[in-house]
Coordinates of C-alpha atoms and ligand atoms in Angstrom, one line a residue:
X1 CA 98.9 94.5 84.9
X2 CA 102.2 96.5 85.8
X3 CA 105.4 93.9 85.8
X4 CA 107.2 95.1 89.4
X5 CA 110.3 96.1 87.7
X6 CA 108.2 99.2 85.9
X7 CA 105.7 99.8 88.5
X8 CA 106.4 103.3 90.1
X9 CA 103.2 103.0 92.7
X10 CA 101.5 100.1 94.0
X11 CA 98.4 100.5 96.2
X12 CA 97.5 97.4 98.2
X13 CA 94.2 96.6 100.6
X14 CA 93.6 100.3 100.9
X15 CA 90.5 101.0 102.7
X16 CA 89.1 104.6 103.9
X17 CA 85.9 105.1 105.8
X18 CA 84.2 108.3 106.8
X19 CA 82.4 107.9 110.3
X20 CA 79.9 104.8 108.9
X21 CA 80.6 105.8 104.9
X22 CA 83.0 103.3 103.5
X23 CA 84.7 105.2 101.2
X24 CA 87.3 102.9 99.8
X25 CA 87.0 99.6 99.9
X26 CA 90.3 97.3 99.3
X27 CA 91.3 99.3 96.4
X28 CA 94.6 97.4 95.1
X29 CA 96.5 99.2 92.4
X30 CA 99.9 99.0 90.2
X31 CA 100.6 101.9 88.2
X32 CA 103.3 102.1 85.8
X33 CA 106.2 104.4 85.0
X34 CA 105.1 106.8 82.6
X35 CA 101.5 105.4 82.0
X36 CA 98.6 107.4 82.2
X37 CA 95.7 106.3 84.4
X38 CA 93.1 107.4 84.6
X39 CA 90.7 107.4 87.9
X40 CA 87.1 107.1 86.4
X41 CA 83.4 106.7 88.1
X42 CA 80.4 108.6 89.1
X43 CA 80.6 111.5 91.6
X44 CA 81.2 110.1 95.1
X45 CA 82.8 107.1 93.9
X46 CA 86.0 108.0 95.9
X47 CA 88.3 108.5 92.8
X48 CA 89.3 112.3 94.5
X49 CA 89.9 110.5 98.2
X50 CA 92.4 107.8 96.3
X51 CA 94.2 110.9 95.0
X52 CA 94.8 112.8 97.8
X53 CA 95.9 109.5 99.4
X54 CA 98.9 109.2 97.1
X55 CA 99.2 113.1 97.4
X56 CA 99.2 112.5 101.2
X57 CA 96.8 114.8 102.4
X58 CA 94.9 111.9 104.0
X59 CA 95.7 108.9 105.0
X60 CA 94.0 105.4 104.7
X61 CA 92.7 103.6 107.8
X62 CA 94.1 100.5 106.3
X63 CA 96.3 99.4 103.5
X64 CA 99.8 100.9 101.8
X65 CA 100.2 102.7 99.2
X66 CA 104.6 102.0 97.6
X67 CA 106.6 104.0 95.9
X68 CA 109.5 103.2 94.2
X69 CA 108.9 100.3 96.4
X70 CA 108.7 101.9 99.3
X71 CA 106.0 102.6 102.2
X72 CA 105.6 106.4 101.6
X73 CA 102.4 106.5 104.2
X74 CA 104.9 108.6 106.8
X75 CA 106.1 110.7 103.8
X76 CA 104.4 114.5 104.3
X77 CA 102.8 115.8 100.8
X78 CA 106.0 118.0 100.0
X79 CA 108.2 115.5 100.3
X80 CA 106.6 113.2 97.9
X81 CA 108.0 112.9 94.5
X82 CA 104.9 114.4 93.1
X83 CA 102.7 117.3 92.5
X84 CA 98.8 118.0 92.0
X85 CA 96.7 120.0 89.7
X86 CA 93.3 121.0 91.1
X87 CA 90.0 122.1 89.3
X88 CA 90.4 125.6 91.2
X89 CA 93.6 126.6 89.4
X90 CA 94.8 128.2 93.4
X91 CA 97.1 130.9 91.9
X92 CA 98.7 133.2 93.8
X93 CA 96.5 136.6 92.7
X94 CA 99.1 139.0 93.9
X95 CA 101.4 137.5 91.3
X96 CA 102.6 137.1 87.5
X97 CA 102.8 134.0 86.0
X98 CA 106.4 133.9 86.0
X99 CA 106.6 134.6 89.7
X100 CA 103.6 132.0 90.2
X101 CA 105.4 129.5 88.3
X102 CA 108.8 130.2 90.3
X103 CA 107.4 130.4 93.8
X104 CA 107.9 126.9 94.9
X105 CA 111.8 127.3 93.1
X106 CA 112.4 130.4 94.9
X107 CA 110.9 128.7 98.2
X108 CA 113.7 126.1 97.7
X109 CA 116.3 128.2 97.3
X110 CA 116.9 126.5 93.7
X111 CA 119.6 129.1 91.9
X112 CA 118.0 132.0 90.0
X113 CA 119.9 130.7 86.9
X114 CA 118.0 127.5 87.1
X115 CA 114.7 128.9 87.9
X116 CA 114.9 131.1 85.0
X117 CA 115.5 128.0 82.8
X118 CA 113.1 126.3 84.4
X119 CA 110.2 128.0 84.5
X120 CA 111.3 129.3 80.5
X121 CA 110.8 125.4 79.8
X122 CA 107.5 124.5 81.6
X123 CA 106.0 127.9 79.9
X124 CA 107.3 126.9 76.5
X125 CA 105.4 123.1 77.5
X126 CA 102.4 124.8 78.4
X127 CA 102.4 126.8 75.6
X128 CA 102.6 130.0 77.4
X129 CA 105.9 131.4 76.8
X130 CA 104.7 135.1 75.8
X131 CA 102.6 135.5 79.1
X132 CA 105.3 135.4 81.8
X133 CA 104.5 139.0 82.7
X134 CA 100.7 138.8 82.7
X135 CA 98.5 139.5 85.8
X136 CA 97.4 136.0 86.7
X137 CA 93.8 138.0 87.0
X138 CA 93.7 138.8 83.6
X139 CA 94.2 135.0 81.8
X140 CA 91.3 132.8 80.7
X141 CA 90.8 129.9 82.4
X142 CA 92.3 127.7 80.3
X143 CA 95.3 129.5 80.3
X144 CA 94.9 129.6 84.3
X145 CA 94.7 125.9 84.2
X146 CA 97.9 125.7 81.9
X147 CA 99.8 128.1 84.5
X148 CA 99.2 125.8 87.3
X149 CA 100.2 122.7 85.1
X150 CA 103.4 124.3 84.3
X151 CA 103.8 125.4 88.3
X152 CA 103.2 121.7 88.6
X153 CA 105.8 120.2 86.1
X154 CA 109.0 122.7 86.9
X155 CA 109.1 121.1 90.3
X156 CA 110.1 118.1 87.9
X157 CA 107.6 115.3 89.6
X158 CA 108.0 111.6 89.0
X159 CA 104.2 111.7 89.1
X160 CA 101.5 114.3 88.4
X161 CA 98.3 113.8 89.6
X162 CA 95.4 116.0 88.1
X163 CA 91.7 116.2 89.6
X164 CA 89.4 117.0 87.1
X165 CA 91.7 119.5 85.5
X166 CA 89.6 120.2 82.9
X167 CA 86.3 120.2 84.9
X168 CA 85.6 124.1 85.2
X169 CA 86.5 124.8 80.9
X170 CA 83.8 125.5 78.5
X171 CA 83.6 122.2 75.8
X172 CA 85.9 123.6 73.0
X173 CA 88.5 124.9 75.5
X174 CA 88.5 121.4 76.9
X175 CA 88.9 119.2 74.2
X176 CA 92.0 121.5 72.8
X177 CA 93.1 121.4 76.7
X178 CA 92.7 117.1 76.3
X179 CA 95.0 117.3 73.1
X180 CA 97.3 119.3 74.6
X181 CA 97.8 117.2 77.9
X182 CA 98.3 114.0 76.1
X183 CA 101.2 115.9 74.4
X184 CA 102.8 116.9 77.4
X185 CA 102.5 113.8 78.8
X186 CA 104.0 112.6 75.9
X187 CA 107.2 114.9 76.4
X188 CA 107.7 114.9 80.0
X189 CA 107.1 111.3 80.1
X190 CA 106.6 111.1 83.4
X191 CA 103.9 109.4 84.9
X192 CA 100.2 111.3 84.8
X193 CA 97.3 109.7 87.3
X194 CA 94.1 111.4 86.1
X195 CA 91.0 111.9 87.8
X196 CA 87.4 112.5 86.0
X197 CA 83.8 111.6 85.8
X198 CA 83.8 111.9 82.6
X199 CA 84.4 108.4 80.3
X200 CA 84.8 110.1 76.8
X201 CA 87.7 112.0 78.3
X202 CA 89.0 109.0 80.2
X203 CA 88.8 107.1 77.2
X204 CA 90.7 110.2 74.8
X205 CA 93.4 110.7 77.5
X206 CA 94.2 107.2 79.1
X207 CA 96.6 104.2 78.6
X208 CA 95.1 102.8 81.7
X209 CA 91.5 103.2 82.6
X210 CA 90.4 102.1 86.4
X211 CA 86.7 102.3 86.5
X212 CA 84.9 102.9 90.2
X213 CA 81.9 102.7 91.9
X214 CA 81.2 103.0 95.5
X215 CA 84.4 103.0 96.7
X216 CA 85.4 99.5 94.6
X217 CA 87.4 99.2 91.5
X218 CA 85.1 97.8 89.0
X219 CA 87.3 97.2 86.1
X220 CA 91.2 98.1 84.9
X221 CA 92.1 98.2 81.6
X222 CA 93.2 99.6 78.1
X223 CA 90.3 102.2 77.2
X224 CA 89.5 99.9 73.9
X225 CA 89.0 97.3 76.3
X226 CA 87.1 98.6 79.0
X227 CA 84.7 99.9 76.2
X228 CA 84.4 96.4 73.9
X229 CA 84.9 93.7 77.4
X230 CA 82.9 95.6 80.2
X231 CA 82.8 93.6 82.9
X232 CA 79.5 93.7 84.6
X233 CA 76.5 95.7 84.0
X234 CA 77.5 99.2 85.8
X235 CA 80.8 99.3 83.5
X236 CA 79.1 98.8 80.0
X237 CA 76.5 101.4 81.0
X238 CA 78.8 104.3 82.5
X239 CA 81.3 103.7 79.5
X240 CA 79.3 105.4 76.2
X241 CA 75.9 104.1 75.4
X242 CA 75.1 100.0 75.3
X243 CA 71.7 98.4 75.0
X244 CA 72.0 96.2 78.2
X245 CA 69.4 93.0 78.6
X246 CA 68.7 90.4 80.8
X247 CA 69.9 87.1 78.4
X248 CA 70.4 83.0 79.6
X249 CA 73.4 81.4 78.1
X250 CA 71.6 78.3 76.5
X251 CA 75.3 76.1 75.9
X252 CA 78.8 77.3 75.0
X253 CA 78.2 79.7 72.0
X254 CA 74.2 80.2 72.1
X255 CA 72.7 83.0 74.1
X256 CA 68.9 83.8 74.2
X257 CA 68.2 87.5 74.8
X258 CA 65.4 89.9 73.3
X259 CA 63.2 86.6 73.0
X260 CA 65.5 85.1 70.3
X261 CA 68.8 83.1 70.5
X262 CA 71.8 84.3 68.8
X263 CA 75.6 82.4 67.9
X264 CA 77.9 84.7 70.1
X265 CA 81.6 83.8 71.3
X266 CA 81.5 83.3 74.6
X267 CA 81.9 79.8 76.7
X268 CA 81.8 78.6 80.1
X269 CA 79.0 79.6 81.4
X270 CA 77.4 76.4 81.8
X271 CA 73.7 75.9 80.0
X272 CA 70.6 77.9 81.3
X273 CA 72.5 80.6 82.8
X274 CA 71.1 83.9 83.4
X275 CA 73.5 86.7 82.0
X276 CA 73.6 90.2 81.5
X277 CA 74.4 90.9 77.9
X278 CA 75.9 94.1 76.3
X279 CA 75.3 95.1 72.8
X280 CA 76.7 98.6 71.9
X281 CA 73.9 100.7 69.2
X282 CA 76.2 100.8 66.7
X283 CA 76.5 96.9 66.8
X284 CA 73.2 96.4 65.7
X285 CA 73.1 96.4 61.5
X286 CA 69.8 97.5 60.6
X287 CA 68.4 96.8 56.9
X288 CA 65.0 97.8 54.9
X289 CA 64.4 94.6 54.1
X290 CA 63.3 92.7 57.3
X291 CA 62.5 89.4 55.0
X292 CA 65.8 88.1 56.1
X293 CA 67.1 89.1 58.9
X294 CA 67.5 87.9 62.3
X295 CA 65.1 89.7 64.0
X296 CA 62.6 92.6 63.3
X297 CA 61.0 95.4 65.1
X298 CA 59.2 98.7 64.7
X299 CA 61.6 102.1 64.4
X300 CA 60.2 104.7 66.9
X301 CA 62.1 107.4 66.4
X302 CA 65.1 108.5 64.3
X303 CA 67.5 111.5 65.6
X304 CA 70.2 112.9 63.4
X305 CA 73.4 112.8 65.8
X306 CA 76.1 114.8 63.8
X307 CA 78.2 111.8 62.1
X308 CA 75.0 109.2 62.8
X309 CA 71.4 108.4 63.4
X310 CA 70.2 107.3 66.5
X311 CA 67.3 105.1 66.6
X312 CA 64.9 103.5 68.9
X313 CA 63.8 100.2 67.9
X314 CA 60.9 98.0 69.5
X315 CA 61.9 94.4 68.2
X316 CA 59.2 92.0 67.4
X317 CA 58.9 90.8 71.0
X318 CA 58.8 94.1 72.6
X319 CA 62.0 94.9 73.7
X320 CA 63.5 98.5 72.7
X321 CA 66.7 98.6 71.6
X322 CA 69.4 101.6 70.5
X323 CA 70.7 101.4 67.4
X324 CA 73.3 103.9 65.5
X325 CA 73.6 104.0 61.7
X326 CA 74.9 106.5 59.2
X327 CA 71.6 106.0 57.4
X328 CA 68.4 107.0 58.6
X329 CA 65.5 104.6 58.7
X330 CA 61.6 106.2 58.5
X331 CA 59.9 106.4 62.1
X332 CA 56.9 103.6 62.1
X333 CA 58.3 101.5 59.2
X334 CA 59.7 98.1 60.0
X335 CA 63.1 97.2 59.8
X336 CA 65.4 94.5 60.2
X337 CA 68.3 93.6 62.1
X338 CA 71.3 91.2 62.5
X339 CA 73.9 90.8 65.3
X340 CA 77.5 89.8 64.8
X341 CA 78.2 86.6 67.1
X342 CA 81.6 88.7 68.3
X343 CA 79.6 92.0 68.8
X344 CA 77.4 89.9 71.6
X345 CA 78.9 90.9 75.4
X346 CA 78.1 88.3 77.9
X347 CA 78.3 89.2 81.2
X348 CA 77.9 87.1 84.2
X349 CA 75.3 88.1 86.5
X350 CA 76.1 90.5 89.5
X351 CA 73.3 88.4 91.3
X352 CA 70.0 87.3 90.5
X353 CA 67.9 88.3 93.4
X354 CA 68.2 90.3 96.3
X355 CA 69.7 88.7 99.7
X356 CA 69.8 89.2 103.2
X357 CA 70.6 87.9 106.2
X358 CA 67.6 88.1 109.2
X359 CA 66.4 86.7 112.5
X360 CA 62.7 85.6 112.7
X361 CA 61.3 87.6 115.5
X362 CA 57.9 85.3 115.7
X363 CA 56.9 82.3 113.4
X364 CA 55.3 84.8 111.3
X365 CA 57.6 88.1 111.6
X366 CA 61.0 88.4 110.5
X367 CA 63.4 91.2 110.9
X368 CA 65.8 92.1 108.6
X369 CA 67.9 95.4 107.0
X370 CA 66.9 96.9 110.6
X371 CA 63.2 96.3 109.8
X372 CA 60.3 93.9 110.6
X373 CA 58.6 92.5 108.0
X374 CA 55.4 90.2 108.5
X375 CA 56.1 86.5 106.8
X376 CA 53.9 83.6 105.8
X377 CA 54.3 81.0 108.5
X378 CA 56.8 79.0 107.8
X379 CA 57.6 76.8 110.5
X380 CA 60.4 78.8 111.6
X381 CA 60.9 80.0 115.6
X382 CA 61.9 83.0 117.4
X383 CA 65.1 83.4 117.4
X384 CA 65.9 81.2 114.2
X385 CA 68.6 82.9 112.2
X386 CA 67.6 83.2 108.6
X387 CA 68.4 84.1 104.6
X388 CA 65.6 85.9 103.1
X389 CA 66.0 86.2 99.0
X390 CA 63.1 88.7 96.9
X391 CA 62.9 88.5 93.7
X392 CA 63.9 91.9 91.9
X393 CA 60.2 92.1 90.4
X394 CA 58.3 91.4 93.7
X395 CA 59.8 94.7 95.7
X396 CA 57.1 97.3 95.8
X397 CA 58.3 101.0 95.8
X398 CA 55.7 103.6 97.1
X399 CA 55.4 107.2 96.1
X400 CA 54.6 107.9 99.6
X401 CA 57.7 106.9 101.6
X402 CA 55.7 106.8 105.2
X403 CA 53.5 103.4 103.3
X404 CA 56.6 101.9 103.0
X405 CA 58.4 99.3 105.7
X406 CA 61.7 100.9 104.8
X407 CA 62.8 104.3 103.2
X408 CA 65.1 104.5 100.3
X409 CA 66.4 106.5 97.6
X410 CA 66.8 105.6 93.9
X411 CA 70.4 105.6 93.3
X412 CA 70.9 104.2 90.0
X413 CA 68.7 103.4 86.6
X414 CA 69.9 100.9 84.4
X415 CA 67.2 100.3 81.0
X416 CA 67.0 97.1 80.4
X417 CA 65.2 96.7 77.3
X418 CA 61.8 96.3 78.4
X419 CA 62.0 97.0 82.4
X420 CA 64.1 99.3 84.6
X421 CA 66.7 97.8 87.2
X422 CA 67.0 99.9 90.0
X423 CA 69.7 100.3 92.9
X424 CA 67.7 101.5 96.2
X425 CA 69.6 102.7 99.0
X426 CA 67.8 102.6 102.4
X427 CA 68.6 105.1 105.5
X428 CA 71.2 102.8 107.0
X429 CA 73.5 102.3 103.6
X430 CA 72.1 98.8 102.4
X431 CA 70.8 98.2 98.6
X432 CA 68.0 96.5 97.5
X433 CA 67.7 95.7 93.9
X434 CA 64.4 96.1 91.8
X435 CA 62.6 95.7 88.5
X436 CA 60.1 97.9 87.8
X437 CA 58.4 99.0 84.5
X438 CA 57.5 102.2 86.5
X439 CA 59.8 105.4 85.5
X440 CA 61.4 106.7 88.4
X441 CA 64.5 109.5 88.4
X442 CA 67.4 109.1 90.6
X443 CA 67.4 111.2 93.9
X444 CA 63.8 109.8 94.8
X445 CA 62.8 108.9 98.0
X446 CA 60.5 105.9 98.0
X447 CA 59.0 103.7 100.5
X448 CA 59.7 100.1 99.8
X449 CA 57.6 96.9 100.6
X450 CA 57.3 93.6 100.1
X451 CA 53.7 91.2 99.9
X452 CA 54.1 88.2 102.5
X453 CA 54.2 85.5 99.8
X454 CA 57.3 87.4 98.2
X455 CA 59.4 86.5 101.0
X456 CA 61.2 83.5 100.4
X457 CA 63.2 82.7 104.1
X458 CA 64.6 79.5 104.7
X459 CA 66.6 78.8 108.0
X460 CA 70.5 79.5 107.6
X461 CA 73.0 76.8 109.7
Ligands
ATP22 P1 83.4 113.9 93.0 O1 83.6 113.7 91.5 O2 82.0 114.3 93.3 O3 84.5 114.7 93.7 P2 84.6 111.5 94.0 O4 84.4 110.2 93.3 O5 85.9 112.2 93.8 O6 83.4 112.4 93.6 P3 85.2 111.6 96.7 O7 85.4 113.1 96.7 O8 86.4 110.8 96.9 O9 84.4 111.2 95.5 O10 84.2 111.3 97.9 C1 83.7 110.0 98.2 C2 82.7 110.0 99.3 O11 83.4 110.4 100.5 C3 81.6 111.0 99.1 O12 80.4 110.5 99.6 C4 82.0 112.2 99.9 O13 80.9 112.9 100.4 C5 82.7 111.5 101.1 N1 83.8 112.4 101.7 C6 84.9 112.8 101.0 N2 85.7 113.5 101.9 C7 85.1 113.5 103.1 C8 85.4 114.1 104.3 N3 86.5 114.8 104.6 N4 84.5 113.9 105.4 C9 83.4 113.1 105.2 N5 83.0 112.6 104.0 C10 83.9 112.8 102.9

C-alpha cells in the first residue's frame, strides 16, 4: 500500500448508487505518484464510474476522493490536474492533428511559441511527429488513439486516466499500442490510472492491479501477485485460467482436494476447514509413467496452444482438471501427475451455504428474499423472525422460470472440478448461490426452488 508522503490520490468510503443499483460500494483507494494502476473487472463492475469520479464528471453520494491531500469533490473536471483518454478517440473532425493537439493550448491562451514546442513534443512521444498536417479523417485508429493521448499529455497532467484505450484496436495494433503506453508512461512519469476488462492487458501494463466485482474492490496488488495469491475464488478465475476446487484444510500444511491430500504451505486455517483451492494448469507436472506419482487420471483431450498443450484430465476420482505442458500426452492414455506443496493456493471460503434473513409467516410458511416459501413445521410462530441457510446443492433451478418460487438469472459460472457453482441473481438484486452438475450459460433466466426439508430455519434473537 501507498506510504502518504507518495500518494498523489487517496479514495476513501466512496460509495455510488444508481436509483436501487449499488454501484460502488466503499471503494477505499491510495494511488501513488507515478504508479500505474490499473482498474480491472467484468463489465458493469463500476471500474468506468470510479473513473469519471476522479475525472469529476460525477460525483459520489458518499465518500472523498484527495488529491495532493486535498478534497477535490468541488473541483469542476477542467480544473483538475488531470486529463482522460476515452475508447471513442472524440477528435475534432474539422481539424489536423496539430490543431487537434493544440486546441485546448490555444483555448488557454498558452503562447504560440510554447504550443508549438509543446505539441512538437507530445507528437514526437506518440510517435507521430510526421502527421501534424494530416486530416484527423484520414488516420487509422490506432494512430487516432495516439492523437488523443498526445492531446492528453501536452496539457502536462499530474494524472492520466485512460478508459479502455485500447478497447476499439484490432489484436496486433493493440499489443504494439500496450508496448508503446508503458513507454510513455515510463517517460512522462507521471501517474497513469488505467481502466480495462481485460486481465492479460492489466497484467502487461500495470504496477498496481485493483481487481473489481460488483462495485467492491476484490483484491490490490502487484500483477505477479494478484496472479500467484488470488484472494478468493472470483479473483483466481478472472485472472488467466486456474483449476478451482472445493478442498478442506485437514491441519496446518495438509489440504485434501480432488479426493487426495496433498503437503501445501499454507497455515492457520484450523483443521477440517472447508477451502477453496487454486491450482493454475501449468502447475500441475504431468508424467508417462503414472506408477509413481501422486495421483492419476485419464487425458481427455490434448490441444496444441502455440507455446503449449492444453489438456483435460479426469483424475482417478473423477474430477477434471487443466493442465498445460510443452509436451503433448495421447488422448485416452493414463498419465500421472504431482503438485508442488507451494503451487497449492488455499483460499478461505467466501461462505459455505447460502443465508438469509426471513419472517415465518405461519408455522409452516416462511417468507424470505420477498418470497414465500412452504417449510416443514418447525415449531416456529407467526411473526417469529428467522435465519434460513440452503445448502448450495439443494437449490433447484427450473428451465421454466414461471415453476419456480423466485426468478433469477445466471450471472456467473465458476467449474469446479466436478460440479458448477453458480451466482443467481433474482428480480430484486439478491444472490443465491448453487451447485449444480447441470450446464447452464450466463444470461439465463431460471426459476428457482427449494424442497421443504432443504430449508434449514432456526429462530434468530
Ligand atoms: P463496462 O466495462 O461495461 O463499461 P464498468 O465496470 O466500467 O463496465 P460502469 O460503466 O461503471 O461499469 O457501470 C456500472 C453499473 O452502473 C452498470 O450496471 C451500469 O449499467 C450502471 N450505470 C453506469 N452509469 C449509469 C447511469 N448514468 N445511470 C444508471 N446506471 C448507470
Amino acid at each position: 500500500m501507498a506510504n502518504q508522503n507518495n500518494t498523489i490520490i487517496k479514495i476513501e468510503h466512496l460509495c455510488k448508487s444508481f436509483g436501487d443499483k449499488v454501484v460502488l460500494d466503499d471503494i477505499n483507494l491510495d494511488i501513488r505518484k507515478g504508479e500505474f494502476i490499473t482498474l480491472l473487472g467484468p463489465s458493469g463492475c463500476g471500474k468506468t464510474t470510479l473513473l469519471r469520479m476522479i475525472a469529476g464528471f460525477l460525483r459520489p453520494d458518499s465518500g472523498v476522493i484527495l488529491m495532493d491531500g486535498n478534497d477535490i469533490s468541488d473541483v469542476p473536471p477542467h480544473l483538475r490536474p488531470l486529463n482522460t483518454v476515452f475508447q471513442r478517440y472524440a477528435l475534432f473532425p474539422h481539424l489536423n492533428v496539430y490543431e487537434n493537439i493544440a486546441f485546448g493550448l490555444k483555448s488557454n491562451k498558452v503562447p504560440s511559441p510554447e504550443i508549438d514546442a509543446r505539441v512538437r513534443k507530445a507528437l514526437k512521444m506518440v510517435s507521430m511527429t510526421d502527421y501534424e498536417d494530416r486530416d484527423v479523417n484520414s488516420l487509422s485508429g490506432g494512430q487516432q488513439q495516439r492523437v488523443a493521448i498526445a492531446r492528453a499529455i501536452v496539457n502536462r497532467p499530474k494524472v492520466l486516466l485512460l478508459d479502455e484505450p485500447l478497447a476499439a484496436l484490432d489484436l496486433k495494433m493493440r499489443k504494439d499500442m500496450q508496448m508503446e503506453l508503458k513507454e510513455m508512461h515510463h517517460d512522462l512519469g507521471i501517474t497513469f490510472i488505467y481502466v480495462t476488462h481485460d486481465q492479460e492487458e492489466a497484467l502487461t501494463l500495470s504496477d498496481t492491479v485493483v481487481v473489481m466485482s460488483d462495485g467492491k474492490i476484490q483484491q490490490i496488488g502487484a500483477p505477479i501477485d494478484i496472479y500467484n495469491e488470488p484472494v478468493n475464488s472470483f479473483v483466481a478465475d478472472f485472472i488467466g485460467e486456474s483449476n478451482i476446487l472445493n478442498g478442506t484444510m485437514i491441519h496446518d500444511r495438509e489440504v485434501e482436494f480432488i479426493g487426495h491430500s496433498f503437503e501445501c504451505v499454507d497455515e492457520g486455517f484450523g483443521e477440517h476447514t472447508p477451502v477453496d483451492v487454486v491450482v493454475r494448469p501449468e502447475d500441475i507436472y504431468i508424467i508417462a509413467n503414472a506408477e509413481n506419482a501422486k495421483f492419476t487420471g485419464k487425458v481427455k483431450s490434448c490441444i496444441f496452444k502455440g507455446v503449449h498443450y492444453e489438456m483435460f484430465v479426469e483424475t482417478d476420482k473423477g474430477y477434471e482438471l487443466m493442465l498445460q505442458d510443452y509436451n503433448a500426452f495421447d488422448v485416452d492414455s493414463t498419465v500421472g501427475m504431482f503438485i508442488k506443496p507451494s503451487d497449492i493456493h488455499v483460499m478461505q471460503k467466501e461462505r459455505i451455504c447460502n443465508t438469509f434473513e426471513g419472517k415465518m409467516l405461519s408455522s409452516s410458511k416462511v417468507e424470505f428474499l420477498g418470497a414465500e416459501f412452504d417449510c416443514a413445521d418447525n415449531g416456529l410462530h407467526e411473526g417469529d423472525d428467522v435465519t434460513v441457510r440452503i445448502a448450495f446443492n439443494k437449490v433447484e433451478l427450473l428451465d421454466n422460470k414461471e415453476d419456480g418460487v423466485l426468478i433469477g438469472s445466471v450471472e456467473f459460472i465458476l467449474y469446479k472440478g466436478n460440479h458448477y457453482h453458480l451466482t443467481v441473481v433474482t428480480e430484486d438484486g439478491d444472490k443465491i448461490y448453487v451447485d449444480t452438475n447441470d450446464i447452464w450459460d450466463k444470461g439465463d433466466i431460471v426459476g428457482i426452488s427449494v424442497a421443504v426439508s432443504d430449508l434449514r430455519i432456526t429462530k434468530r434473537v
